[in-house]
XYZ file of C-alpha atoms in Angstrom:
321
model
C 17.340 -18.628 -8.528
C 20.369 -17.288 -6.695
C 21.716 -15.395 -9.665
C 18.552 -13.318 -10.006
C 19.583 -10.027 -11.459
C 16.935 -7.370 -11.893
C 17.504 -5.480 -15.140
C 15.171 -2.564 -16.005
C 14.042 -1.452 -19.472
C 13.759 2.226 -18.488
C 16.947 3.966 -17.402
C 17.853 7.613 -16.923
C 18.133 9.609 -20.136
C 21.565 11.166 -20.532
C 22.022 13.912 -21.461
C 18.774 15.101 -19.846
C 17.272 18.514 -20.528
C 14.094 18.857 -18.478
C 13.293 22.335 -19.797
C 13.484 21.149 -23.410
C 11.280 18.151 -22.545
C 8.721 20.392 -20.833
C 8.651 22.675 -23.874
C 8.289 19.733 -26.275
C 5.408 18.310 -24.219
C 3.648 21.674 -24.193
C 4.020 21.941 -27.971
C 2.751 18.380 -28.390
C -0.490 19.344 -26.640
C -1.011 22.922 -27.785
C -3.408 23.931 -30.526
C -5.333 21.438 -32.621
C -4.594 17.763 -32.259
C -2.063 16.107 -30.024
C 1.316 14.670 -30.953
C 0.938 11.389 -29.079
C 4.158 9.944 -30.420
C 6.152 12.844 -28.971
C 4.518 12.286 -25.564
C 5.338 8.570 -25.731
C 8.936 9.178 -26.799
C 9.622 11.631 -24.002
C 7.825 10.034 -21.073
C 8.729 6.391 -21.700
C 12.336 7.418 -22.293
C 12.804 9.052 -18.862
C 12.927 7.659 -15.354
C 10.245 8.535 -12.838
C 12.588 10.960 -11.123
C 13.233 12.710 -14.435
C 9.471 12.856 -15.126
C 8.932 14.560 -11.753
C 11.604 17.130 -12.662
C 9.894 17.764 -16.015
C 6.554 18.165 -14.230
C 8.044 20.779 -11.874
C 9.563 22.808 -14.706
C 6.387 22.503 -16.777
C 4.375 24.025 -13.953
C 6.882 26.789 -13.264
C 7.188 27.659 -16.952
C 3.553 27.400 -18.111
C 1.618 27.700 -14.831
C -0.180 24.505 -15.745
C -0.132 21.013 -14.288
C 1.415 18.519 -16.710
C -0.723 15.622 -15.456
C -3.957 17.619 -15.818
C -2.943 18.578 -19.358
C -2.145 14.968 -20.226
C -5.488 13.809 -18.820
C -7.405 16.365 -20.857
C -5.560 15.481 -24.082
C -5.392 11.695 -23.815
C -8.002 9.047 -23.194
C -8.644 5.396 -22.417
C -5.944 2.885 -21.685
C -3.271 5.055 -23.300
C -4.059 7.725 -20.712
C -3.842 5.102 -17.940
C -0.309 4.202 -19.020
C 0.916 7.804 -19.294
C -0.714 9.013 -16.069
C 0.658 5.903 -14.334
C 4.154 6.791 -15.521
C 3.756 10.272 -14.038
C 2.999 8.992 -10.533
C 5.844 8.314 -8.089
C 6.170 4.474 -7.985
C 5.007 3.984 -4.388
C 1.979 6.238 -4.914
C 1.145 4.347 -8.084
C 1.036 1.061 -6.164
C -1.095 2.660 -3.431
C -3.573 3.790 -6.066
C -3.694 0.237 -7.450
C -4.338 -1.212 -3.982
C -7.049 1.354 -3.302
C -8.755 0.641 -6.626
C -8.609 -3.112 -5.914
C -10.608 -2.562 -2.727
C -13.002 0.133 -3.951
C -16.540 -0.542 -5.119
C -18.203 -3.918 -5.300
C -16.055 -6.942 -4.624
C -12.340 -6.994 -4.027
C -9.683 -7.857 -6.595
C -7.772 -10.303 -4.429
C -5.263 -11.095 -7.129
C -4.194 -7.432 -7.341
C -3.670 -7.393 -3.567
C -1.593 -10.551 -3.882
C 0.479 -9.182 -6.754
C 1.295 -5.923 -4.999
C 1.667 -7.122 -1.394
C 3.118 -10.624 -1.550
C 6.002 -9.594 -3.793
C 7.579 -6.939 -1.574
C 10.447 -6.909 0.890
C 9.733 -5.516 4.343
C 11.504 -2.284 3.406
C 9.269 -1.792 0.343
C 6.179 -2.682 2.371
C 6.923 0.014 4.962
C 7.060 2.670 2.217
C 3.728 1.534 0.764
C 2.014 1.505 4.178
C 3.189 5.040 5.002
C 2.260 6.439 1.587
C -1.155 4.743 1.632
C -2.221 6.257 4.914
C -0.990 9.683 3.860
C -2.869 9.504 0.572
C -6.153 7.981 1.787
C -6.219 9.015 5.462
C -6.891 5.415 6.384
C -4.442 2.679 7.383
C -3.963 0.074 4.645
C -4.263 -2.787 7.164
C -7.608 -1.515 8.391
C -9.117 -1.164 4.943
C -7.741 -4.537 3.886
C -9.232 -6.229 6.952
C -12.677 -4.999 6.003
C -12.268 -6.296 2.424
C -10.803 -9.767 2.997
C -11.426 -12.689 5.344
C -10.094 -15.858 6.900
C -6.502 -17.041 6.691
C -6.004 -14.942 3.563
C -6.772 -11.795 5.560
C -4.492 -12.985 8.342
C -1.574 -13.532 5.932
C -1.955 -10.149 4.243
C -2.297 -8.416 7.601
C 0.956 -9.976 8.789
C 2.699 -8.830 5.611
C 1.286 -5.299 5.790
C 2.116 -4.846 9.464
C 5.738 -5.411 8.571
C 6.632 -8.591 10.414
C 8.949 -9.853 7.660
C 12.631 -9.877 8.567
C 14.577 -7.131 6.824
C 17.082 -7.874 4.084
C 19.830 -7.098 6.590
C 18.857 -10.131 8.688
C 21.449 -12.864 8.111
C 20.080 -16.148 6.782
C 20.119 -18.938 9.346
C 20.562 -22.471 7.995
C 19.684 -24.202 11.264
C 16.517 -22.184 11.590
C 15.618 -22.963 7.974
C 15.745 -26.700 8.791
C 13.488 -26.105 11.771
C 11.046 -23.956 9.765
C 10.884 -26.593 7.020
C 10.072 -29.233 9.652
C 7.327 -26.991 11.061
C 5.793 -26.583 7.610
C 5.974 -30.319 7.065
C 4.203 -31.157 10.295
C 1.652 -28.388 9.704
C 0.725 -29.773 6.290
C 1.632 -33.076 4.743
C 2.392 -34.873 7.985
C -1.104 -34.436 9.388
C -4.739 -34.615 8.427
C -5.974 -31.141 7.643
C -3.655 -28.143 7.521
C -2.440 -25.761 10.169
C -2.619 -22.586 8.068
C -1.427 -20.465 10.977
C 2.030 -22.079 10.802
C 2.271 -21.546 7.034
C 1.144 -17.928 7.482
C 3.652 -17.254 10.241
C 6.684 -18.603 8.398
C 5.696 -17.252 4.968
C 5.154 -13.757 6.361
C 8.054 -13.534 8.838
C 11.074 -14.995 7.051
C 12.944 -12.830 4.554
C 12.971 -14.029 0.933
C 16.600 -15.254 1.139
C 15.677 -17.189 4.307
C 12.585 -18.667 2.640
C 14.724 -19.845 -0.253
C 16.687 -21.977 2.221
C 13.490 -23.142 3.920
C 12.086 -24.365 0.591
C 15.297 -26.258 -0.199
C 15.211 -27.886 3.240
C 11.544 -28.727 2.750
C 12.290 -30.626 -0.432
C 15.150 -32.423 1.278
C 12.907 -33.387 4.175
C 9.667 -34.303 2.429
C 10.785 -35.369 -1.040
C 8.410 -32.921 -2.664
C 8.480 -29.226 -3.450
C 6.786 -26.586 -1.367
C 4.598 -25.810 -4.415
C 3.245 -29.369 -4.400
C 2.493 -29.095 -0.707
C 0.681 -25.760 -1.102
C -1.325 -27.167 -3.982
C -2.517 -30.058 -1.820
C -3.069 -28.067 1.332
C -4.533 -24.701 0.296
C -7.269 -23.348 -1.902
C -8.559 -20.092 -3.368
C -6.917 -16.774 -2.436
C -4.723 -18.256 0.258
C -3.326 -20.691 -2.313
C -2.719 -17.824 -4.742
C -0.976 -15.712 -2.082
C 1.263 -18.574 -0.908
C 2.217 -19.418 -4.490
C 3.024 -15.764 -5.189
C 5.416 -15.693 -2.237
C 7.051 -18.955 -3.346
C 7.447 -17.749 -6.949
C 8.864 -14.401 -5.842
C 11.349 -16.083 -3.553
C 12.566 -18.220 -6.453
C 12.306 -15.683 -9.275
C 10.243 -12.491 -9.200
C 10.678 -12.172 -12.972
C 9.051 -15.559 -13.574
C 6.171 -14.593 -11.276
C 5.491 -11.408 -13.254
C 6.002 -13.171 -16.602
C 3.329 -15.692 -15.621
C 0.979 -12.910 -14.534
C 1.445 -11.130 -17.851
C 0.786 -14.341 -19.757
C -2.446 -14.920 -17.828
C -3.491 -11.312 -18.435
C -3.254 -11.859 -22.195
C -4.241 -15.511 -22.474
C -7.715 -16.576 -23.594
C -10.597 -14.298 -24.511
C -10.108 -10.618 -23.793
C -7.165 -8.909 -22.148
C -6.782 -7.931 -18.519
C -5.479 -4.484 -19.422
C -5.296 -3.255 -15.824
C -2.804 -6.002 -14.933
C -0.878 -5.558 -18.176
C -0.478 -1.823 -17.532
C 0.273 -2.193 -13.821
C 3.080 -4.707 -14.287
C 4.716 -3.017 -17.267
C 4.577 0.434 -15.654
C 5.577 -0.624 -12.145
C 8.393 -3.007 -13.134
C 9.875 -0.896 -15.966
C 12.569 0.610 -13.741
C 13.111 -2.553 -11.698
C 13.301 -5.772 -13.714
C 11.185 -5.548 -16.873
C 14.131 -6.631 -19.025
C 14.543 -9.727 -16.835
C 10.774 -10.354 -17.031
C 11.015 -10.219 -20.846
C 13.773 -12.839 -20.814
C 11.778 -15.104 -18.492
C 8.619 -14.674 -20.568
C 10.434 -15.791 -23.691
C 12.122 -18.671 -21.868
C 8.835 -19.967 -20.412
C 6.433 -19.287 -23.297
C 8.704 -19.450 -26.296
C 7.617 -16.111 -27.705
C 8.638 -12.550 -26.944
C 6.607 -10.479 -24.505
C 6.666 -7.728 -27.099
C 4.957 -9.894 -29.736
C 2.303 -10.944 -27.205
C 1.600 -7.308 -26.264
C 1.470 -6.253 -29.936
C -1.086 -8.991 -30.638
C -3.324 -7.921 -27.728
C -3.234 -4.115 -27.947
C -3.524 -1.358 -30.536
C -2.908 2.295 -31.332
C -1.131 4.658 -28.962
C -1.782 2.266 -26.092
C 0.236 -0.390 -27.917
C 2.972 2.105 -28.832
C 3.314 3.251 -25.215
C 3.609 -0.301 -23.845
C 6.084 -1.449 -26.477
C 8.163 1.695 -25.886
C 8.347 0.753 -22.196
C 9.301 -2.779 -23.188
C 12.110 -1.351 -25.278
C 10.954 -2.913 -28.540
C 11.956 -6.519 -29.243
């Protein structure tokens, strides 16, 4: 999708009066009861940078920490949304990665969603912030929580081997890389995962887009079909995530949201993570893709799956319809 244009749902409020916002938030939480709607209106209607400014003024003015106050006044999934909005975006993703690896079992699909969708530049920020926050390198912790070719792929991504966005795309190399993928998969018995890992983790997304076109030209089938035949489990999921993000990140996230709400129960953690973390990047584009693919609005799906202040906070981030 060459014309991919990321459009956010949350943009800077203008005019912006941080002192007035800080005062309104304090009033919303003072005394008996809490004015949740006021909290939703203010915090979902400001960018992360503006929220950090409000937090600074709130502390200076009232000698209290805004996030601590919010945590003591709010609860449940509504609190998760609001506290998530208050975290700087990179720190928020670090917290999600850490939670995915904490406790029993590892949430591989969270690792895939956060790690396989990032450019090398974004990855470097996450790696630095993670180590600062948890005093442990992300790669090291991930290695102890994953295994096999899946671990190898994620390690390559985390260690920052992907070409930067400033690397020019190379058509001749794309032909060669497509041929390597073909001989590593369809053209032989068994699969050489190492070759798939190397190309999928090294080439930039624009380069991979060319590789996938060349692959189709060469083999007569799409890279998705090949991955489906050749890979299984987490490695399959990770490879597919990279392919989908190369073609259209918005479609990837729309599909994830659909899966989070489809069937019995709702995967609220995924719902919150995607809506919060993409709100200033491409949530508007994700909404359009969701409607195009599933023939219903993302908003109506969220309304059907959630309730109360939690619902109001998510739909405010979605910008209504």
